[in-house]
PDB file of C-alpha atoms in Angstrom:
ATOM      1  CA  MET A  22     105.718  94.553 114.020  1.00 72.00           C
ATOM      2  CA  GLU A  23     103.186  96.701 112.751  1.00 80.00           C
ATOM      3  CA  TYR A  24     100.512  94.880 110.671  1.00 95.00           C
ATOM      4  CA  GLY A  25      98.588  98.212 109.387  1.00 95.00           C
ATOM      5  CA  VAL A  26      95.202  97.397 111.038  1.00 97.00           C
ATOM      6  CA  ARG A  27      93.122 100.405 111.588  1.00 96.00           C
ATOM      7  CA  GLU A  28      89.955 101.600 112.851  1.00 96.00           C
ATOM      8  CA  PRO A  29      87.762 102.627 109.999  1.00 97.00           C
ATOM      9  CA  ALA A  30      87.771 106.358 109.138  1.00 97.00           C
ATOM     10  CA  ARG A  31      84.095 106.141 107.818  1.00 98.00           C
ATOM     11  CA  LEU A  32      81.069 103.603 108.081  1.00 98.00           C
ATOM     12  CA  GLY A  33      77.914 103.426 106.370  1.00 98.00           C
ATOM     13  CA  ARG A  34      75.334 101.384 104.409  1.00 98.00           C
ATOM     14  CA  THR A  35      74.094 101.967 100.988  1.00 98.00           C
ATOM     15  CA  ARG A  36      70.595 101.084  99.811  1.00 98.00           C
ATOM     16  CA  LEU A  37      70.753  99.041  96.378  1.00 97.00           C
ATOM     17  CA  ALA A  38      68.020  98.778  93.758  1.00 94.00           C
ATOM     18  CA  ASP A  39      66.056  96.219  95.578  1.00 96.00           C
ATOM     19  CA  GLY A  40      65.645  97.881  98.612  1.00 98.00           C
ATOM     20  CA  ARG A  41      68.183  95.717 100.703  1.00 98.00           C
ATOM     21  CA  LEU A  42      71.518  97.814 102.286  1.00 98.00           C
ATOM     22  CA  MET A  43      74.782  96.849 101.843  1.00 98.00           C
ATOM     23  CA  GLY A  44      77.348  97.510 104.510  1.00 98.00           C
ATOM     24  CA  TRP A  45      80.857  98.900 103.901  1.00 98.00           C
ATOM     25  CA  ALA A  46      83.906 100.693 105.696  1.00 98.00           C
ATOM     26  CA  GLU A  47      86.424 103.225 104.596  1.00 98.00           C
ATOM     27  CA  TRP A  48      89.740 104.221 105.393  1.00 98.00           C
ATOM     28  CA  GLY A  49      92.168 106.641 103.917  1.00 97.00           C
ATOM     29  CA  PRO A  50      91.127 110.329 102.191  1.00 97.00           C
ATOM     30  CA  ALA A  51      87.257 110.532 100.862  1.00 96.00           C
ATOM     31  CA  ASP A  52      88.550 111.965  97.697  1.00 96.00           C
ATOM     32  CA  GLY A  53      91.120 109.438  97.274  1.00 96.00           C
ATOM     33  CA  THR A  54      92.240 106.658  94.576  1.00 96.00           C
ATOM     34  CA  PRO A  55      89.381 104.030  95.224  1.00 97.00           C
ATOM     35  CA  VAL A  56      89.876 100.531  96.016  1.00 98.00           C
ATOM     36  CA  LEU A  57      87.331  97.999  96.645  1.00 98.00           C
ATOM     37  CA  LEU A  58      88.561  95.494  99.236  1.00 98.00           C
ATOM     38  CA  CYS A  59      86.536  91.911  98.975  1.00 98.00           C
ATOM     39  CA  PRO A  60      87.309  90.349 102.254  1.00 98.00           C
ATOM     40  CA  GLY A  61      88.499  86.591 102.946  1.00 97.00           C
ATOM     41  CA  ALA A  62      86.025  83.960 104.144  1.00 95.00           C
ATOM     42  CA  ALA A  63      84.240  84.671 107.324  1.00 93.00           C
ATOM     43  CA  THR A  64      85.157  88.166 107.826  1.00 96.00           C
ATOM     44  CA  SER A  65      83.498  91.604 107.226  1.00 97.00           C
ATOM     45  CA  ARG A  66      84.150  95.334 106.655  1.00 97.00           C
ATOM     46  CA  TRP A  67      85.932  96.149 110.058  1.00 96.00           C
ATOM     47  CA  LEU A  68      88.942  94.222 108.706  1.00 96.00           C
ATOM     48  CA  GLY A  69      91.064  96.570 106.573  1.00 97.00           C
ATOM     49  CA  PHE A  70      95.079  96.817 105.846  1.00 98.00           C
ATOM     50  CA  GLY A  71      97.710  99.001 104.665  1.00 97.00           C
ATOM     51  CA  GLY A  72      97.072 101.396 107.594  1.00 93.00           C
ATOM     52  CA  SER A  73      99.267 104.280 106.824  1.00 86.00           C
ATOM     53  CA  VAL A  74     100.478 103.432 103.464  1.00 94.00           C
ATOM     54  CA  ILE A  75      96.758 104.092 102.648  1.00 96.00           C
ATOM     55  CA  ASP A  76      96.763 107.450 103.492  1.00 94.00           C
ATOM     56  CA  ALA A  77     100.410 108.398 101.936  1.00 94.00           C
ATOM     57  CA  ALA A  78      99.011 106.717  98.636  1.00 95.00           C
ATOM     58  CA  GLY A  79      95.989 108.666  98.597  1.00 96.00           C
ATOM     59  CA  ILE A  80      94.015 105.576  98.434  1.00 97.00           C
ATOM     60  CA  ARG A  81      90.350 105.640  99.782  1.00 98.00           C
ATOM     61  CA  LEU A  82      89.936 101.799 100.433  1.00 98.00           C
ATOM     62  CA  ILE A  83      86.150 100.551 100.607  1.00 98.00           C
ATOM     63  CA  SER A  84      85.856  97.236 102.014  1.00 98.00           C
ATOM     64  CA  VAL A  85      82.107  95.664 101.583  1.00 98.00           C
ATOM     65  CA  ASP A  86      80.149  93.192 103.037  1.00 98.00           C
ATOM     66  CA  ARG A  87      78.751  90.740 101.249  1.00 98.00           C
ATOM     67  CA  PRO A  88      75.076  90.144 101.420  1.00 98.00           C
ATOM     68  CA  GLY A  89      74.361  88.402 104.488  1.00 98.00           C
ATOM     69  CA  LEU A  90      77.571  89.311 106.297  1.00 98.00           C
ATOM     70  CA  GLY A  91      78.028  91.899 108.691  1.00 98.00           C
ATOM     71  CA  ALA A  92      75.967  95.030 107.983  1.00 98.00           C
ATOM     72  CA  SER A  93      74.996  93.600 104.347  1.00 98.00           C
ATOM     73  CA  ASP A  94      71.524  92.640 104.050  1.00 98.00           C
ATOM     74  CA  PRO A  95      70.833  88.707 103.174  1.00 98.00           C
ATOM     75  CA  ALA A  96      70.098  87.688  99.635  1.00 98.00           C
ATOM     76  CA  PRO A  97      69.255  83.948  99.398  1.00 94.00           C
ATOM     77  CA  GLY A  98      70.588  82.042  96.345  1.00 96.00           C
ATOM     78  CA  ARG A  99      72.556  85.157  95.207  1.00 98.00           C
ATOM     79  CA  THR A 100      75.672  84.641  92.812  1.00 98.00           C
ATOM     80  CA  LEU A 101      78.715  86.148  91.628  1.00 98.00           C
ATOM     81  CA  THR A 102      76.456  87.511  88.956  1.00 98.00           C
ATOM     82  CA  SER A 103      74.057  89.001  91.414  1.00 98.00           C
ATOM     83  CA  TRP A 104      77.196  90.288  93.521  1.00 98.00           C
ATOM     84  CA  THR A 105      78.402  92.194  90.404  1.00 98.00           C
ATOM     85  CA  THR A 106      75.143  93.831  89.942  1.00 98.00           C
ATOM     86  CA  ASP A 107      75.389  95.170  93.490  1.00 98.00           C
ATOM     87  CA  ILE A 108      78.610  96.678  93.228  1.00 98.00           C
ATOM     88  CA  ARG A 109      77.548  98.364  89.986  1.00 98.00           C
ATOM     89  CA  HIS A 110      75.058 100.009  92.117  1.00 98.00           C
ATOM     90  CA  LEU A 111      77.519 100.850  94.950  1.00 98.00           C
ATOM     91  CA  ILE A 112      79.868 102.228  92.509  1.00 98.00           C
ATOM     92  CA  ARG A 113      77.406 104.543  90.997  1.00 97.00           C
ATOM     93  CA  GLU A 114      76.035 105.535  94.367  1.00 96.00           C
ATOM     94  CA  GLN A 115      78.974 106.451  95.980  1.00 95.00           C
ATOM     95  CA  ALA A 116      80.650 108.087  93.191  1.00 95.00           C
ATOM     96  CA  LEU A 117      83.953 105.488  92.867  1.00 95.00           C
ATOM     97  CA  ARG A 118      84.032 105.802  88.775  1.00 89.00           C
ATOM     98  CA  THR A 119      86.229 102.691  87.830  1.00 94.00           C
ATOM     99  CA  PRO A 120      87.950 101.612  91.191  1.00 97.00           C
ATOM    100  CA  SER A 121      90.479  99.144  91.278  1.00 98.00           C
ATOM    101  CA  ALA A 122      89.750  95.938  93.457  1.00 98.00           C
ATOM    102  CA  VAL A 123      91.925  93.692  95.796  1.00 98.00           C
ATOM    103  CA  GLY A 124      90.522  90.431  96.621  1.00 98.00           C
ATOM    104  CA  PHE A 125      91.944  88.232  99.847  1.00 98.00           C
ATOM    105  CA  SER A 126      91.914  84.521  99.738  1.00 97.00           C
ATOM    106  CA  GLN A 127      88.131  83.837  99.236  1.00 97.00           C
ATOM    107  CA  GLY A 128      87.486  86.934  98.352  1.00 98.00           C
ATOM    108  CA  ALA A 129      89.192  86.319  95.188  1.00 98.00           C
ATOM    109  CA  PRO A 130      86.489  85.363  92.815  1.00 98.00           C
ATOM    110  CA  PHE A 131      84.676  88.093  93.903  1.00 98.00           C
ATOM    111  CA  ALA A 132      87.119  90.691  92.770  1.00 98.00           C
ATOM    112  CA  LEU A 133      88.005  88.704  89.625  1.00 98.00           C
ATOM    113  CA  ALA A 134      84.020  88.676  88.884  1.00 98.00           C
ATOM    114  CA  LEU A 135      84.210  92.305  89.112  1.00 98.00           C
ATOM    115  CA  ALA A 136      87.209  92.329  86.698  1.00 98.00           C
ATOM    116  CA  ALA A 137      85.176  89.983  84.496  1.00 98.00           C
ATOM    117  CA  ASP A 138      81.915  92.337  84.325  1.00 98.00           C
ATOM    118  CA  GLY A 139      84.172  95.621  83.291  1.00 97.00           C
ATOM    119  CA  LEU A 140      83.712  97.161  87.090  1.00 98.00           C
ATOM    120  CA  VAL A 141      87.442  97.779  87.809  1.00 98.00           C
ATOM    121  CA  ASN A 142      90.440  98.787  86.233  1.00 97.00           C
ATOM    122  CA  ALA A 143      92.699  96.385  87.834  1.00 98.00           C
ATOM    123  CA  VAL A 144      92.623  93.465  90.546  1.00 98.00           C
ATOM    124  CA  ALA A 145      95.464  92.551  92.963  1.00 98.00           C
ATOM    125  CA  VAL A 146      94.885  88.969  94.407  1.00 98.00           C
ATOM    126  CA  ALA A 147      96.401  88.322  97.597  1.00 98.00           C
ATOM    127  CA  SER A 148      96.639  84.484  98.848  1.00 98.00           C
ATOM    128  CA  GLY A 149      93.590  83.890  96.362  1.00 97.00           C
ATOM    129  CA  SER A 150      91.204  80.972  95.794  1.00 95.00           C
ATOM    130  CA  ASP A 151      91.340  79.668  92.319  1.00 96.00           C
ATOM    131  CA  GLU A 152      88.283  78.408  90.520  1.00 98.00           C
ATOM    132  CA  LEU A 153      88.575  75.041  92.743  1.00 97.00           C
ATOM    133  CA  ALA A 154      85.719  73.279  90.606  1.00 98.00           C
ATOM    134  CA  HIS A 155      87.402  73.535  87.179  1.00 97.00           C
ATOM    135  CA  PRO A 156      88.658  70.357  85.957  1.00 96.00           C
ATOM    136  CA  ARG A 157      92.234  72.093  85.284  1.00 94.00           C
ATOM    137  CA  LEU A 158      92.627  71.685  89.053  1.00 95.00           C
ATOM    138  CA  THR A 159      91.096  68.590  89.810  1.00 92.00           C
ATOM    139  CA  HIS A 160      94.097  66.484  90.292  1.00 93.00           C
ATOM    140  CA  ALA A 161      96.250  69.147  92.234  1.00 95.00           C
ATOM    141  CA  LEU A 162      93.132  69.723  95.173  1.00 96.00           C
ATOM    142  CA  ALA A 163      93.819  68.192  98.710  1.00 95.00           C
ATOM    143  CA  PRO A 164      91.242  65.117  99.619  1.00 96.00           C
ATOM    144  CA  GLN A 165      89.308  67.347 101.728  1.00 95.00           C
ATOM    145  CA  VAL A 166      88.887  70.340  99.113  1.00 96.00           C
ATOM    146  CA  ARG A 167      87.917  67.807  96.699  1.00 97.00           C
ATOM    147  CA  ASP A 168      85.057  66.487  98.861  1.00 97.00           C
ATOM    148  CA  MET A 169      83.883  69.576  99.302  1.00 97.00           C
ATOM    149  CA  VAL A 170      83.844  70.756  95.814  1.00 98.00           C
ATOM    150  CA  ASN A 171      82.086  67.318  94.859  1.00 98.00           C
ATOM    151  CA  ALA A 172      79.518  67.991  97.427  1.00 98.00           C
ATOM    152  CA  VAL A 173      78.713  71.355  95.998  1.00 98.00           C
ATOM    153  CA  ALA A 174      78.489  69.925  92.191  1.00 98.00           C
ATOM    154  CA  ALA A 175      76.396  67.025  93.371  1.00 98.00           C
ATOM    155  CA  ASP A 176      73.631  69.114  95.971  1.00 98.00           C
ATOM    156  CA  PRO A 177      74.281  72.799  96.267  1.00 98.00           C
ATOM    157  CA  ASP A 178      71.822  73.051  98.579  1.00 98.00           C
ATOM    158  CA  ALA A 179      72.616  70.225 100.777  1.00 98.00           C
ATOM    159  CA  ALA A 180      76.261  71.241 100.696  1.00 98.00           C
ATOM    160  CA  GLU A 181      75.596  75.256 101.625  1.00 98.00           C
ATOM    161  CA  ALA A 182      73.144  73.504 104.881  1.00 97.00           C
ATOM    162  CA  SER A 183      76.471  71.849 106.020  1.00 96.00           C
ATOM    163  CA  PHE A 184      78.590  74.783 105.573  1.00 96.00           C
ATOM    164  CA  ALA A 185      76.281  76.398 108.124  1.00 96.00           C
ATOM    165  CA  GLY A 186      76.033  73.674 110.353  1.00 95.00           C
ATOM    166  CA  PHE A 187      79.909  74.131 110.591  1.00 87.00           C
ATOM    167  CA  GLY A 188      79.978  78.125 110.479  1.00 87.00           C
ATOM    168  CA  SER A 189      80.759  80.336 113.415  1.00 93.00           C
ATOM    169  CA  ALA A 190      83.443  82.870 114.046  1.00 95.00           C
ATOM    170  CA  ASP A 191      84.997  80.389 117.095  1.00 95.00           C
ATOM    171  CA  ALA A 192      85.110  77.439 115.065  1.00 94.00           C
ATOM    172  CA  LEU A 193      86.680  79.349 111.792  1.00 93.00           C
ATOM    173  CA  TRP A 194      88.874  80.860 114.153  1.00 95.00           C
ATOM    174  CA  ASP A 195      90.071  77.632 115.715  1.00 95.00           C
ATOM    175  CA  LEU A 196      90.570  75.930 112.015  1.00 92.00           C
ATOM    176  CA  ILE A 197      92.735  79.064 111.523  1.00 93.00           C
ATOM    177  CA  ILE A 198      95.546  79.079 114.087  1.00 93.00           C
ATOM    178  CA  THR A 199      95.435  75.121 114.071  1.00 93.00           C
ATOM    179  CA  THR A 200      96.259  75.046 110.280  1.00 92.00           C
ATOM    180  CA  SER A 201      98.223  77.814 109.427  1.00 94.00           C
ATOM    181  CA  PRO A 202     101.896  77.849 109.367  1.00 95.00           C
ATOM    182  CA  GLU A 203     103.771  79.754 111.972  1.00 96.00           C
ATOM    183  CA  ALA A 204     104.405  83.187 109.805  1.00 96.00           C
ATOM    184  CA  ASP A 205     100.691  83.348 109.451  1.00 97.00           C
ATOM    185  CA  ARG A 206     100.262  82.633 113.333  1.00 96.00           C
ATOM    186  CA  ARG A 207     102.858  85.321 114.031  1.00 96.00           C
ATOM    187  CA  VAL A 208     100.114  88.013 112.069  1.00 97.00           C
ATOM    188  CA  TYR A 209      96.929  86.353 113.534  1.00 97.00           C
ATOM    189  CA  THR A 210      97.943  85.968 117.339  1.00 96.00           C
ATOM    190  CA  ASP A 211      99.659  89.766 117.420  1.00 97.00           C
ATOM    191  CA  PRO A 212      97.134  91.214 120.170  1.00 96.00           C
ATOM    192  CA  VAL A 213      96.546  94.458 117.926  1.00 96.00           C
ATOM    193  CA  PHE A 214      95.872  92.404 114.926  1.00 97.00           C
ATOM    194  CA  GLN A 215      93.583  89.362 116.831  1.00 97.00           C
ATOM    195  CA  ARG A 216      91.483  91.769 118.457  1.00 96.00           C
ATOM    196  CA  ALA A 217      90.796  93.434 114.621  1.00 96.00           C
ATOM    197  CA  PHE A 218      90.523  90.286 113.364  1.00 97.00           C
ATOM    198  CA  ARG A 219      88.108  88.274 115.994  1.00 97.00           C
ATOM    199  CA  ARG A 220      85.927  91.596 115.925  1.00 97.00           C
ATOM    200  CA  ALA A 221      85.502  91.300 111.725  1.00 97.00           C
ATOM    201  CA  MET A 222      84.859  87.678 112.256  1.00 97.00           C
ATOM    202  CA  ASP A 223      81.885  88.380 115.156  1.00 97.00           C
ATOM    203  CA  GLU A 224      80.552  90.871 112.867  1.00 97.00           C
ATOM    204  CA  ALA A 225      80.308  88.527 110.171  1.00 97.00           C
ATOM    205  CA  PHE A 226      78.056  86.074 111.690  1.00 97.00           C
ATOM    206  CA  SER A 227      76.039  88.558 113.434  1.00 97.00           C
ATOM    207  CA  GLN A 228      73.110  87.535 111.397  1.00 97.00           C
ATOM    208  CA  GLY A 229      74.030  83.683 111.745  1.00 97.00           C
ATOM    209  CA  PRO A 230      76.038  81.671 109.632  1.00 97.00           C
ATOM    210  CA  ALA A 231      73.839  81.948 106.287  1.00 97.00           C
ATOM    211  CA  GLY A 232      76.216  84.650 104.387  1.00 97.00           C
ATOM    212  CA  TYR A 233      79.541  82.340 105.018  1.00 97.00           C
ATOM    213  CA  ALA A 234      77.747  79.087 103.746  1.00 97.00           C
ATOM    214  CA  ARG A 235      76.472  81.227 100.832  1.00 98.00           C
ATOM    215  CA  ASP A 236      79.934  82.359 100.020  1.00 98.00           C
ATOM    216  CA  THR A 237      81.512  78.759 100.175  1.00 97.00           C
ATOM    217  CA  VAL A 238      79.201  77.283  98.152  1.00 98.00           C
ATOM    218  CA  LEU A 239      79.959  80.125  95.482  1.00 98.00           C
ATOM    219  CA  ALA A 240      83.836  79.617  96.215  1.00 96.00           C
ATOM    220  CA  MET A 241      83.519  75.663  95.862  1.00 97.00           C
ATOM    221  CA  GLY A 242      81.459  75.971  92.648  1.00 98.00           C
ATOM    222  CA  ARG A 243      82.129  76.779  89.032  1.00 98.00           C
ATOM    223  CA  TRP A 244      82.532  80.536  88.211  1.00 98.00           C
ATOM    224  CA  PRO A 245      80.060  82.108  85.963  1.00 98.00           C
ATOM    225  CA  PHE A 246      82.934  83.807  84.020  1.00 98.00           C
ATOM    226  CA  ASP A 247      86.073  82.612  82.134  1.00 97.00           C
ATOM    227  CA  PRO A 248      89.065  84.153  83.669  1.00 97.00           C
ATOM    228  CA  ALA A 249      90.546  84.077  80.362  1.00 97.00           C
ATOM    229  CA  ASP A 250      88.366  87.004  79.215  1.00 97.00           C
ATOM    230  CA  ILE A 251      89.283  89.255  81.956  1.00 98.00           C
ATOM    231  CA  ALA A 252      90.853  92.118  79.998  1.00 97.00           C
ATOM    232  CA  VAL A 253      92.133  94.417  82.871  1.00 98.00           C
ATOM    233  CA  PRO A 254      95.657  93.668  84.511  1.00 98.00           C
ATOM    234  CA  VAL A 255      95.585  91.429  87.393  1.00 98.00           C
ATOM    235  CA  GLU A 256      98.383  90.854  90.411  1.00 98.00           C
ATOM    236  CA  LEU A 257      98.731  87.771  91.773  1.00 98.00           C
ATOM    237  CA  TRP A 258     100.441  87.487  95.131  1.00 98.00           C
ATOM    238  CA  TYR A 259     101.368  84.416  97.108  1.00 98.00           C
ATOM    239  CA  GLY A 260     103.870  83.301  99.639  1.00 98.00           C
ATOM    240  CA  GLU A 261     106.274  80.586  99.249  1.00 97.00           C
ATOM    241  CA  GLN A 262     105.234  79.288 102.805  1.00 96.00           C
ATOM    242  CA  ASP A 263     101.100  79.191 102.598  1.00 96.00           C
ATOM    243  CA  THR A 264      99.864  75.883 103.183  1.00 93.00           C
ATOM    244  CA  SER A 265      96.129  76.883 103.119  1.00 94.00           C
ATOM    245  CA  PRO A 266      94.295  74.181 101.210  1.00 92.00           C
ATOM    246  CA  VAL A 267      91.579  76.327  99.728  1.00 92.00           C
ATOM    247  CA  HIS A 268      93.918  79.059  98.274  1.00 93.00           C
ATOM    248  CA  SER A 269      95.091  78.320  94.693  1.00 93.00           C
ATOM    249  CA  PRO A 270      96.749  74.879  95.173  1.00 92.00           C
ATOM    250  CA  ASP A 271      99.386  75.709  92.880  1.00 95.00           C
ATOM    251  CA  LEU A 272     100.368  79.218  94.803  1.00 94.00           C
ATOM    252  CA  GLY A 273      98.635  80.701  91.440  1.00 96.00           C
ATOM    253  CA  ALA A 274     100.471  79.384  88.620  1.00 95.00           C
ATOM    254  CA  SER A 275      97.370  77.904  86.890  1.00 95.00           C
ATOM    255  CA  LEU A 276      95.406  81.591  86.922  1.00 96.00           C
ATOM    256  CA  THR A 277      98.441  83.240  85.778  1.00 97.00           C
ATOM    257  CA  ARG A 278      98.184  81.134  82.774  1.00 96.00           C
ATOM    258  CA  THR A 279      94.809  81.588  82.495  1.00 97.00           C
ATOM    259  CA  ILE A 280      94.288  85.421  82.912  1.00 98.00           C
ATOM    260  CA  PRO A 281      95.629  87.045  79.921  1.00 97.00           C
ATOM    261  CA  LYS A 282      97.367  90.077  81.555  1.00 97.00           C
ATOM    262  CA  ALA A 283      98.284  88.292  84.822  1.00 98.00           C
ATOM    263  CA  THR A 284     101.632  88.831  86.866  1.00 98.00           C
ATOM    264  CA  LYS A 285     102.693  86.326  89.546  1.00 98.00           C
ATOM    265  CA  HIS A 286     104.670  87.445  93.005  1.00 98.00           C
ATOM    266  CA  LEU A 287     105.622  84.640  94.685  1.00 97.00           C
ATOM    267  CA  LEU A 288     107.179  85.864  98.129  1.00 97.00           C
ATOM    268  CA  PRO A 289     109.728  83.780 100.264  1.00 96.00           C
ATOM    269  CA  ALA A 290     109.385  83.291 103.924  1.00 91.00           C
ATOM    270  CA  THR A 291     105.603  84.689 103.527  1.00 96.00           C
ATOM    271  CA  ALA A 292     102.222  83.135 103.748  1.00 97.00           C
ATOM    272  CA  GLY A 293      98.736  83.693 103.139  1.00 97.00           C
ATOM    273  CA  SER A 294      98.916  86.849 105.561  1.00 98.00           C
ATOM    274  CA  LEU A 295     100.807  88.522 103.273  1.00 98.00           C
ATOM    275  CA  LEU A 296      98.075  91.435 102.401  1.00 98.00           C
ATOM    276  CA  TRP A 297      99.199  92.691 105.880  1.00 98.00           C
ATOM    277  CA  THR A 298     102.986  91.914 105.680  1.00 97.00           C
ATOM    278  CA  HIS A 299     103.274  93.253 102.208  1.00 97.00           C
ATOM    279  CA  ALA A 300     100.367  95.879 102.136  1.00 97.00           C
ATOM    280  CA  GLU A 301     102.551  98.619 100.322  1.00 96.00           C
ATOM    281  CA  ALA A 302     103.882  96.123  97.619  1.00 97.00           C
ATOM    282  CA  VAL A 303     100.457  95.102  96.737  1.00 97.00           C
ATOM    283  CA  LEU A 304      99.345  98.526  96.460  1.00 97.00           C
ATOM    284  CA  SER A 305     101.865  99.975  94.397  1.00 96.00           C
ATOM    285  CA  THR A 306     101.340  97.540  91.825  1.00 95.00           C
ATOM    286  CA  LEU A 307      97.813  97.915  91.802  1.00 95.00           C
ATOM    287  CA  LEU A 308      97.977 101.681  91.773  1.00 93.00           C
ATOM    288  CA  ALA A 309     100.507 101.535  88.509  1.00 93.00           C
ATOM    289  CA  HIS A 310      97.681 100.424  86.582  1.00 92.00           C
ATOM    290  CA  ALA A 311      94.990 102.558  88.032  1.00 80.00           C
ATOM    291  CA  ARG A 312      96.898 105.750  87.213  1.00 63.00           C
TER     292      ARG A 312
END
């Protein structure tokens, strides 16, 4: 099956206001409708999605490395708020006007933070993480996830050090393959997809595990914004076979109730890899709000 992974059309780094460099990759026409991609955990700008769909739809897809991952300089102690400051500068420097955003898996809170700050006109969340530390989800979390959330709440610095001790491309790949349902393993072990996925992971850890560890602390902590204040449309996509304990534990039901303009799409016979198996559907609903 064709899973829509392609070599980037353009690679670059943008200098931010404080002098750091932020790495990015682009697919599609340079003058296309801008869509920012917030990648999942432990991956980098190299893993796009949509393949020929991007070109046909006239989309300029921009995947951005978060600080400390891939080609982006580190920013110790960064937050979801500082992330939106970085992206506001990137939008201005790259003349992206008001883009849309896609957040995959652990990239969801980063995409939703952009929406909460008014930087994007719509968001698509694919297999996205909810605000796992929010009390509304306390009793829905798997025990191991609850332990991570509690560790971050009790001592975020110690938790970050613990995540760094575990984080590596090989360790995360083994975890993904051993815990994913068969619907996801078919995608992830496809030779073309696996090569692209592993390259994205290897580049994500090219500076060491600190970027991954900081991302995980932010994903396991309280968000600095209220999803109920998000004023733009949010399309939430989940697969019924998704078994990941760090995605939304109720497959997006709580987020759908919380975000005023949220629409939930639950796909049968589909799991967490839906961004690559249903790219056209995800992008079509997103672009309906952007145009």
